[in-house]
Tab-separated table of C-alpha atoms in Angstrom:
chain	number	residue	atom	x	y	z
C	46	UNK	CA	11.697	-12.544	-47.328
C	47	UNK	CA	10.802	-8.821	-47.237
C	48	UNK	CA	12.973	-8.260	-50.322
C	49	UNK	CA	16.235	-7.860	-48.405
C	50	UNK	CA	19.534	-7.876	-50.270
C	51	UNK	CA	22.427	-10.134	-49.302
C	52	UNK	CA	24.108	-7.119	-47.663
C	53	UNK	CA	20.940	-6.324	-45.715
C	54	UNK	CA	20.647	-9.897	-44.479
C	55	UNK	CA	24.297	-10.054	-43.460
C	56	UNK	CA	23.990	-6.854	-41.432
C	57	UNK	CA	20.820	-8.115	-39.788
C	58	UNK	CA	22.450	-11.427	-38.891
C	59	UNK	CA	25.479	-9.643	-37.429
C	60	UNK	CA	23.200	-7.503	-35.263
C	61	UNK	CA	21.114	-10.546	-34.320
C	62	UNK	CA	24.166	-12.488	-33.151
C	63	UNK	CA	25.472	-9.497	-31.192
C	64	UNK	CA	22.167	-9.020	-29.369
C	65	UNK	CA	22.087	-12.736	-28.577
C	66	UNK	CA	25.438	-12.242	-26.848
C	67	UNK	CA	24.075	-9.549	-24.494
C	68	UNK	CA	20.703	-11.192	-23.741
C	69	UNK	CA	22.246	-13.510	-21.085
C	70	UNK	CA	23.044	-10.391	-19.012
C	71	UNK	CA	19.399	-9.250	-18.808
C	72	UNK	CA	18.441	-10.744	-15.445
C	73	UNK	CA	21.683	-9.600	-13.822
C	74	UNK	CA	21.056	-6.082	-15.078
C	75	UNK	CA	17.411	-6.166	-13.989
C	76	UNK	CA	18.241	-7.190	-10.434
C	77	UNK	CA	20.984	-4.542	-10.278
C	78	UNK	CA	18.679	-1.695	-11.265
C	79	UNK	CA	19.785	-1.836	-14.885
C	80	UNK	CA	23.507	-1.571	-14.194
C	81	UNK	CA	26.229	-3.947	-15.291
C	82	UNK	CA	29.904	-3.689	-14.331
C	83	UNK	CA	31.512	-0.868	-16.325
C	84	UNK	CA	34.040	-3.199	-17.894
C	85	UNK	CA	31.232	-5.413	-19.230
C	86	UNK	CA	29.374	-2.456	-20.738
C	87	UNK	CA	32.619	-1.149	-22.259
C	88	UNK	CA	33.274	-4.559	-23.767
C	89	UNK	CA	29.795	-4.614	-25.319
C	90	UNK	CA	30.252	-1.148	-26.833
C	91	UNK	CA	33.683	-2.011	-28.189
C	92	UNK	CA	32.259	-5.125	-29.788
C	93	UNK	CA	29.374	-3.169	-31.354
C	94	UNK	CA	31.875	-0.696	-32.839
C	95	UNK	CA	34.091	-3.508	-34.101
C	96	UNK	CA	31.141	-5.155	-35.850
C	97	UNK	CA	30.050	-1.928	-37.535
C	98	UNK	CA	26.827	-1.702	-35.518
C	99	UNK	CA	27.611	1.687	-33.949
C	100	UNK	CA	26.615	4.917	-35.707
C	101	UNK	CA	24.956	3.084	-38.586
C	102	UNK	CA	23.040	6.279	-39.383
C	103	UNK	CA	26.168	8.386	-39.813
C	104	UNK	CA	27.536	9.153	-43.297
C	105	UNK	CA	30.955	7.930	-44.369
C	106	UNK	CA	32.093	11.577	-44.594
C	107	UNK	CA	32.356	11.657	-40.791
C	108	UNK	CA	33.507	8.071	-40.316
C	109	UNK	CA	30.119	6.378	-40.146
C	110	UNK	CA	29.011	3.277	-41.992
C	111	UNK	CA	26.596	5.147	-44.238
C	112	UNK	CA	23.807	2.608	-43.968
C	113	UNK	CA	20.526	3.008	-45.798
C	114	UNK	CA	17.427	3.799	-43.759
C	115	UNK	CA	16.318	0.195	-44.188
C	116	UNK	CA	19.633	-1.109	-42.887
C	117	UNK	CA	19.427	1.218	-39.885
C	118	UNK	CA	15.976	-0.184	-39.169
C	119	UNK	CA	17.288	-3.748	-39.410
C	120	UNK	CA	19.960	-3.034	-36.777
C	121	UNK	CA	17.625	-1.201	-34.416
C	122	UNK	CA	15.047	-3.958	-34.781
C	123	UNK	CA	17.571	-6.368	-33.316
C	124	UNK	CA	18.381	-3.817	-30.612
C	125	UNK	CA	14.761	-4.010	-29.464
C	126	UNK	CA	15.058	-7.726	-28.738
C	127	UNK	CA	17.127	-7.078	-25.586
C	128	UNK	CA	15.654	-5.686	-22.368
C	129	UNK	CA	17.326	-3.305	-19.871
C	130	UNK	CA	18.598	-1.129	-22.730
C	131	UNK	CA	21.577	-3.480	-23.079
C	132	UNK	CA	21.665	-3.184	-26.860
C	133	UNK	CA	21.637	0.616	-26.720
C	134	UNK	CA	25.407	0.288	-27.133
C	135	UNK	CA	24.500	0.121	-30.853
C	136	UNK	CA	24.126	3.889	-30.593
C	137	UNK	CA	23.060	6.378	-33.273
C	138	UNK	CA	24.372	9.950	-32.835
C	139	UNK	CA	22.168	12.667	-34.407
C	140	UNK	CA	22.304	12.140	-38.169
C	141	UNK	CA	21.368	15.707	-39.105
C	142	UNK	CA	24.452	17.121	-37.362
C	143	UNK	CA	26.831	15.879	-40.041
C	144	UNK	CA	25.328	18.359	-42.527
C	145	UNK	CA	25.444	21.472	-40.336
C	146	UNK	CA	28.315	21.005	-37.870
C	147	UNK	CA	31.159	23.493	-38.128
C	148	UNK	CA	34.738	22.220	-38.299
C	149	UNK	CA	35.097	23.086	-34.615
C	150	UNK	CA	31.944	21.160	-33.686
C	151	UNK	CA	33.013	18.163	-35.757
C	152	UNK	CA	36.375	17.910	-34.062
C	153	UNK	CA	35.102	18.573	-30.541
C	154	UNK	CA	31.907	16.492	-30.496
C	155	UNK	CA	30.705	14.879	-33.707
C	156	UNK	CA	33.731	12.823	-34.773
C	157	UNK	CA	34.394	11.569	-31.201
C	158	UNK	CA	30.695	10.624	-30.997
C	159	UNK	CA	30.900	8.609	-34.224
C	160	UNK	CA	34.002	6.854	-32.863
C	161	UNK	CA	32.131	6.003	-29.669
C	162	UNK	CA	34.333	8.221	-27.497
C	163	UNK	CA	31.619	10.688	-26.511
C	164	UNK	CA	27.902	10.328	-25.862
C	165	UNK	CA	25.197	12.986	-26.112
C	166	UNK	CA	21.965	13.765	-24.295
C	167	UNK	CA	18.990	15.887	-25.346
C	168	UNK	CA	17.584	18.597	-23.084
C	169	UNK	CA	14.364	19.470	-24.889
C	170	UNK	CA	11.261	18.358	-22.944
C	171	UNK	CA	9.933	20.527	-20.111
C	172	UNK	CA	7.330	20.053	-17.392
C	173	UNK	CA	4.642	21.710	-19.489
C	174	UNK	CA	6.123	21.103	-22.954
C	175	UNK	CA	6.301	17.445	-23.891
C	176	UNK	CA	5.009	16.374	-27.286
C	177	UNK	CA	4.326	20.055	-28.081
C	178	UNK	CA	7.904	21.299	-28.388
C	179	UNK	CA	6.671	24.716	-29.532
C	180	UNK	CA	5.568	25.394	-25.930
C	181	UNK	CA	9.126	25.476	-24.543
C	182	UNK	CA	9.761	28.141	-21.911
C	183	UNK	CA	13.540	27.795	-21.499
C	184	UNK	CA	15.230	30.933	-22.836
C	185	UNK	CA	18.524	31.871	-24.484
C	186	UNK	CA	19.641	35.479	-24.829
C	187	UNK	CA	22.719	36.702	-26.688
C	188	UNK	CA	25.350	38.591	-24.689
C	189	UNK	CA	28.413	39.330	-26.801
C	190	UNK	CA	30.045	36.063	-27.823
C	191	UNK	CA	27.858	33.973	-25.538
C	192	UNK	CA	24.287	32.819	-25.073
C	193	UNK	CA	22.857	32.809	-21.560
C	194	UNK	CA	20.451	29.916	-21.018
C	195	UNK	CA	17.836	29.675	-18.272
C	196	UNK	CA	15.194	27.016	-17.742
C	197	UNK	CA	14.426	23.545	-16.434
C	198	UNK	CA	14.345	20.435	-18.626
C	199	UNK	CA	12.661	17.122	-17.879
C	200	UNK	CA	13.450	13.539	-18.934
C	201	UNK	CA	16.998	14.306	-20.078
C	202	UNK	CA	17.706	10.736	-21.159
C	203	UNK	CA	21.284	9.455	-20.772
C	204	UNK	CA	22.428	12.593	-18.929
C	205	UNK	CA	24.387	10.474	-16.459
C	206	UNK	CA	26.337	8.847	-19.300
C	207	UNK	CA	26.785	11.916	-21.528
C	208	UNK	CA	29.842	14.079	-22.130
C	209	UNK	CA	27.758	16.794	-23.801
C	210	UNK	CA	24.147	17.668	-24.456
C	211	UNK	CA	21.942	19.557	-26.874
C	212	UNK	CA	19.720	22.132	-25.212
C	213	UNK	CA	16.830	23.754	-27.060
C	214	UNK	CA	15.556	27.142	-25.935
C	215	UNK	CA	13.484	30.104	-27.069
C	216	UNK	CA	15.469	33.178	-28.124
C	217	UNK	CA	14.962	36.443	-26.249
C	218	UNK	CA	15.701	39.560	-28.251
C	219	UNK	CA	17.388	40.011	-31.596
C	220	UNK	CA	16.199	39.306	-35.122
C	221	UNK	CA	14.802	35.864	-34.244
C	222	UNK	CA	13.123	36.795	-30.971
C	223	UNK	CA	10.733	34.049	-29.871
C	224	UNK	CA	12.123	31.435	-32.238
C	225	UNK	CA	14.156	28.409	-31.222
C	226	UNK	CA	17.874	27.830	-30.946
C	227	UNK	CA	19.845	24.615	-30.394
C	228	UNK	CA	23.116	24.770	-28.470
C	229	UNK	CA	25.782	22.236	-27.477
C	230	UNK	CA	26.884	22.231	-23.838
C	231	UNK	CA	29.779	20.233	-22.448
C	232	UNK	CA	29.207	18.239	-19.265
C	233	UNK	CA	29.843	19.085	-16.556
C	234	UNK	CA	29.354	22.828	-17.129
C	235	UNK	CA	28.839	25.773	-14.722
C	236	UNK	CA	25.177	26.415	-14.020
C	237	UNK	CA	23.968	23.025	-15.292
C	238	UNK	CA	22.598	21.157	-12.282
C	239	UNK	CA	20.542	18.027	-11.693
C	240	UNK	CA	17.409	18.931	-9.739
C	241	UNK	CA	16.487	15.309	-9.085
C	242	UNK	CA	16.554	11.933	-10.786
C	243	UNK	CA	13.111	10.284	-10.808
C	244	UNK	CA	12.788	6.509	-10.888
C	245	UNK	CA	10.994	4.985	-13.836
C	246	UNK	CA	9.174	1.737	-14.551
C	247	UNK	CA	12.093	0.251	-16.448
C	248	UNK	CA	15.541	-0.671	-15.168
C	249	UNK	CA	18.232	0.590	-17.534
C	250	UNK	CA	21.581	2.278	-16.963
C	251	UNK	CA	20.520	5.511	-18.700
C	252	UNK	CA	18.894	7.895	-16.231
C	253	UNK	CA	16.360	10.612	-17.129
C	254	UNK	CA	16.905	13.441	-14.618
C	255	UNK	CA	15.314	16.859	-14.303
C	256	UNK	CA	18.074	19.347	-15.161
C	257	UNK	CA	18.193	23.081	-14.401
C	258	UNK	CA	20.054	25.669	-16.467
C	259	UNK	CA	20.777	28.682	-14.279
C	260	UNK	CA	22.440	31.479	-16.215
C	261	UNK	CA	24.427	28.968	-18.230
C	262	UNK	CA	26.890	30.741	-20.528
C	263	UNK	CA	27.377	28.956	-23.835
C	264	UNK	CA	29.890	30.175	-26.460
C	265	UNK	CA	28.370	31.258	-29.775
C	266	UNK	CA	30.639	28.677	-31.414
C	267	UNK	CA	28.361	26.047	-29.851
C	268	UNK	CA	25.339	27.173	-31.868
C	269	UNK	CA	24.018	24.375	-34.085
C	270	UNK	CA	23.119	25.711	-37.520
C	271	UNK	CA	21.644	29.191	-37.227
C	272	UNK	CA	19.331	31.100	-34.931
C	273	UNK	CA	15.715	30.169	-35.583
C	274	UNK	CA	16.580	26.664	-36.832
C	275	UNK	CA	16.352	24.819	-33.517
C	276	UNK	CA	12.892	23.449	-34.233
C	277	UNK	CA	14.018	22.103	-37.612
C	278	UNK	CA	16.685	19.919	-36.032
C	279	UNK	CA	14.296	18.653	-33.360
C	280	UNK	CA	11.718	17.737	-35.994
C	281	UNK	CA	14.353	15.862	-38.015
C	282	UNK	CA	15.450	14.020	-34.882
C	283	UNK	CA	11.865	13.147	-33.956
C	284	UNK	CA	11.167	11.832	-37.453
C	285	UNK	CA	14.275	9.640	-37.384
C	286	UNK	CA	13.764	8.444	-33.830
C	287	UNK	CA	10.087	7.641	-34.380
C	288	UNK	CA	11.132	5.161	-37.038
C	289	UNK	CA	13.811	3.727	-34.754
C	290	UNK	CA	11.258	3.393	-31.931
C	291	UNK	CA	9.043	1.501	-34.354
C	292	UNK	CA	11.973	-0.752	-35.286
C	293	UNK	CA	12.834	-1.547	-31.678
C	294	UNK	CA	9.172	-2.292	-30.953
C	295	UNK	CA	9.089	-4.773	-33.822
C	296	UNK	CA	12.217	-6.430	-32.440
C	297	UNK	CA	10.687	-6.610	-28.973
C	298	UNK	CA	7.504	-8.173	-30.340
C	299	UNK	CA	9.578	-10.760	-32.214
C	300	UNK	CA	11.470	-11.670	-29.042
C	301	UNK	CA	8.211	-12.001	-27.118
C	302	UNK	CA	6.647	-14.165	-29.805
C	303	UNK	CA	9.705	-16.428	-29.915
C	304	UNK	CA	9.795	-16.856	-26.147
C	305	UNK	CA	6.083	-17.329	-25.572
C	306	UNK	CA	5.662	-19.714	-28.515
C	307	UNK	CA	8.414	-21.941	-27.136
C	308	UNK	CA	6.747	-21.875	-23.720
C	309	UNK	CA	3.300	-22.666	-25.162
C	310	UNK	CA	4.767	-25.582	-27.086
C	311	UNK	CA	6.592	-27.105	-24.100
C	312	UNK	CA	4.190	-26.363	-21.232
C	313	UNK	CA	1.755	-29.246	-20.783
C	314	UNK	CA	-1.794	-28.597	-19.534
C	315	UNK	CA	-4.404	-31.367	-19.343
C	316	UNK	CA	-2.126	-33.699	-21.248
C	317	UNK	CA	-1.429	-31.446	-24.226
C	318	UNK	CA	0.724	-28.405	-25.003
C	319	UNK	CA	-0.616	-25.111	-23.687
C	320	UNK	CA	-0.536	-23.688	-27.206
C	321	UNK	CA	-3.044	-26.232	-28.456
C	322	UNK	CA	-5.710	-24.745	-26.244
C	323	UNK	CA	-7.756	-22.538	-28.521
C	324	UNK	CA	-7.679	-19.295	-26.523
C	325	UNK	CA	-3.884	-19.456	-26.185
C	326	UNK	CA	-3.467	-20.327	-29.858
C	327	UNK	CA	-5.613	-17.327	-30.692
C	328	UNK	CA	-3.374	-14.984	-28.708
C	329	UNK	CA	-0.278	-16.352	-30.427
C	330	UNK	CA	-1.921	-15.936	-33.820
C	331	UNK	CA	-2.934	-12.342	-33.084
C	332	UNK	CA	0.601	-11.408	-32.029
C	333	UNK	CA	2.128	-13.055	-35.096
C	334	UNK	CA	-0.338	-11.392	-37.458
C	335	UNK	CA	0.156	-7.929	-35.998
C	336	UNK	CA	3.939	-8.385	-35.988
C	337	UNK	CA	3.917	-9.292	-39.675
C	338	UNK	CA	1.823	-6.232	-40.500
C	339	UNK	CA	4.019	-3.933	-38.385
C	340	UNK	CA	7.277	-5.161	-39.890
C	341	UNK	CA	5.920	-4.837	-43.423
C	342	UNK	CA	4.874	-1.237	-42.749
C	343	UNK	CA	8.180	-0.422	-41.071
C	344	UNK	CA	10.307	-1.705	-43.944
C	345	UNK	CA	8.130	0.062	-46.517
C	346	UNK	CA	8.532	3.425	-44.759
C	347	UNK	CA	12.302	2.897	-44.556
C	348	UNK	CA	12.413	2.142	-48.276
C	349	UNK	CA	10.410	5.315	-48.937
C	350	UNK	CA	13.075	7.310	-47.115
C	351	UNK	CA	15.791	5.693	-49.216
C	352	UNK	CA	13.786	6.471	-52.359
C	353	UNK	CA	13.601	10.165	-51.476
C	354	UNK	CA	9.846	10.329	-50.982
C	355	UNK	CA	8.301	13.735	-50.235
C	356	UNK	CA	9.305	15.034	-46.784
C	357	UNK	CA	5.727	15.693	-45.648
C	358	UNK	CA	4.659	12.228	-46.711
C	359	UNK	CA	7.534	10.678	-44.782
C	360	UNK	CA	6.573	12.719	-41.721
C	361	UNK	CA	3.098	11.173	-41.772
C	362	UNK	CA	4.334	7.686	-42.584
C	363	UNK	CA	6.932	7.744	-39.787
C	364	UNK	CA	4.120	8.749	-37.433
C	365	UNK	CA	1.964	5.858	-38.661
C	366	UNK	CA	4.830	3.407	-38.172
C	367	UNK	CA	5.596	4.683	-34.685
C	368	UNK	CA	1.912	4.624	-33.733
C	369	UNK	CA	1.143	1.144	-35.000
C	370	UNK	CA	4.382	-0.587	-34.007
C	371	UNK	CA	4.437	0.810	-30.468
C	372	UNK	CA	0.813	-0.104	-29.800
C	373	UNK	CA	1.274	-3.511	-31.433
C	374	UNK	CA	4.246	-4.261	-29.165
C	375	UNK	CA	2.248	-3.263	-26.102
C	376	UNK	CA	-0.495	-5.711	-27.024
C	377	UNK	CA	2.054	-8.450	-27.711
C	378	UNK	CA	3.645	-7.910	-24.298
C	379	UNK	CA	0.285	-8.041	-22.554
C	380	UNK	CA	-0.596	-11.318	-24.281
C	381	UNK	CA	2.811	-12.774	-23.455
C	382	UNK	CA	2.400	-12.017	-19.746
C	383	UNK	CA	-1.024	-13.652	-19.851
C	384	UNK	CA	0.251	-16.798	-21.567
C	385	UNK	CA	3.194	-17.139	-19.213
C	386	UNK	CA	0.776	-16.822	-16.308
C	387	UNK	CA	2.421	-16.431	-12.909
C	388	UNK	CA	5.831	-16.752	-14.538
C	389	UNK	CA	5.003	-13.727	-16.642
C	390	UNK	CA	4.788	-11.588	-13.518
C	391	UNK	CA	8.324	-12.459	-12.362
C	392	UNK	CA	11.059	-9.909	-13.001
C	393	UNK	CA	13.312	-12.662	-14.305
C	394	UNK	CA	10.835	-13.253	-17.137
C	395	UNK	CA	11.340	-11.357	-20.397
C	396	UNK	CA	7.613	-10.671	-20.762
C	397	UNK	CA	7.458	-8.881	-17.411
C	398	UNK	CA	10.396	-6.652	-18.350
C	399	UNK	CA	9.064	-5.948	-21.831
C	400	UNK	CA	5.627	-5.187	-20.413
C	401	UNK	CA	7.144	-2.357	-18.352
C	402	UNK	CA	9.716	-1.167	-20.856
C	403	UNK	CA	7.440	-1.003	-23.882
C	404	UNK	CA	4.840	1.184	-22.199
C	405	UNK	CA	6.897	4.331	-22.711
C	406	UNK	CA	7.165	3.735	-26.461
C	407	UNK	CA	3.621	5.075	-26.784
C	408	UNK	CA	4.692	8.278	-25.040
C	409	UNK	CA	8.208	9.479	-25.853
C	410	UNK	CA	9.212	10.908	-29.235
C	411	UNK	CA	5.595	11.995	-29.522
C	412	UNK	CA	2.663	10.263	-27.837
C	413	UNK	CA	0.285	8.064	-29.834
C	414	UNK	CA	-2.286	10.843	-29.737
C	415	UNK	CA	0.193	13.241	-31.385
C	416	UNK	CA	0.927	10.706	-34.126
C	417	UNK	CA	-2.799	10.390	-34.820
C	418	UNK	CA	-3.116	14.171	-35.063
C	419	UNK	CA	-0.198	14.374	-37.509
C	420	UNK	CA	-1.680	11.708	-39.754
C	421	UNK	CA	-5.218	13.069	-39.473
C	422	UNK	CA	-4.204	16.621	-40.351
C	423	UNK	CA	-2.243	15.498	-43.383
C	424	UNK	CA	-5.184	13.414	-44.568
C	425	UNK	CA	-7.447	16.448	-44.352
C	426	UNK	CA	-4.930	18.894	-45.842
C	427	UNK	CA	-3.290	16.760	-48.525
C	428	UNK	CA	-5.576	13.787	-49.084
C	429	UNK	CA	-5.149	10.031	-48.622
C	430	UNK	CA	-3.074	9.512	-51.782
C	431	UNK	CA	-0.419	11.999	-50.660
C	432	UNK	CA	-0.158	10.389	-47.225
C	433	UNK	CA	-0.245	6.751	-48.310
C	434	UNK	CA	1.468	6.901	-51.689
C	435	UNK	CA	3.386	10.160	-51.754
C	436	UNK	CA	1.500	11.270	-54.850
């Protein structure tokens, strides 16, 4: 099915079995605000590393598994089956860094990250610069062998669990004045302060605080790539993560379909299974049909990446996958809550948790509206064949 090789299927089954092992912890995590005992989380991460499910996107040159894009999708699809972010222990450090990291950066951050010893966070989004990263107002100015960073970042996901972060800012002065720079900052670090930590709809261990950078001095050795290249790395990260969001949404929709189908088969109403009532059967059929379409699209885009398809085409196709899969999963969650009825509104029910957790997938890494603009502009500028076929 789906043209997977024996190696692909084995990796998928390994990830599937691992996620099944963390699913029993979902309700405990939910009722504890997303937190599990540290020793349990450490055990899960160690197991993910042992099974080769950690850093699947990292090349073998830095100690990663060197998986294909399709294989990365297969692992992240299974990740999406678990609520509370429990399967996020199958982590993917930034893939682009392996190509541009200096020897110093590799030893200090990248290699430990691939080994699972360090975790990163991204400080990119701002109060008035979300999907439009070009509107960033945080600044970095060069003073001797340091950059001085000032600004406030929002939604800094995983900050509370990170040992270092990437901060993107607009350069002030110099040859690349006004362009973007990406810097690595250890945590904790002087001048980096949490303003507040908002509460979100989901319950996961990774927090998303508002973080201020007040005259933060960052050594020039912490510069990623070169001045003026900050936007390039963010775009690469967005393109990769949009596909991974799509993969996790497909996994979530599969979990929902599995759970709600079993319920509709076993729940008796008026002397027959709930699923035999036409309106319920119709909802199940719609979810299954959309899931099949989403997964087919997702795998095809991943294969296009592995085949080296044109970069602009992949940008549009990753946007289409993220758009369709995230909205499909939202519809599947809504139907699942409806079929479960009152049970579907209980926090101990997977549909209730997915209903809350999946809502953000249509927002972060570029809102659905941004994905539509990307696809629409490419259609107008390059034509349907270039967008759909890469020709």
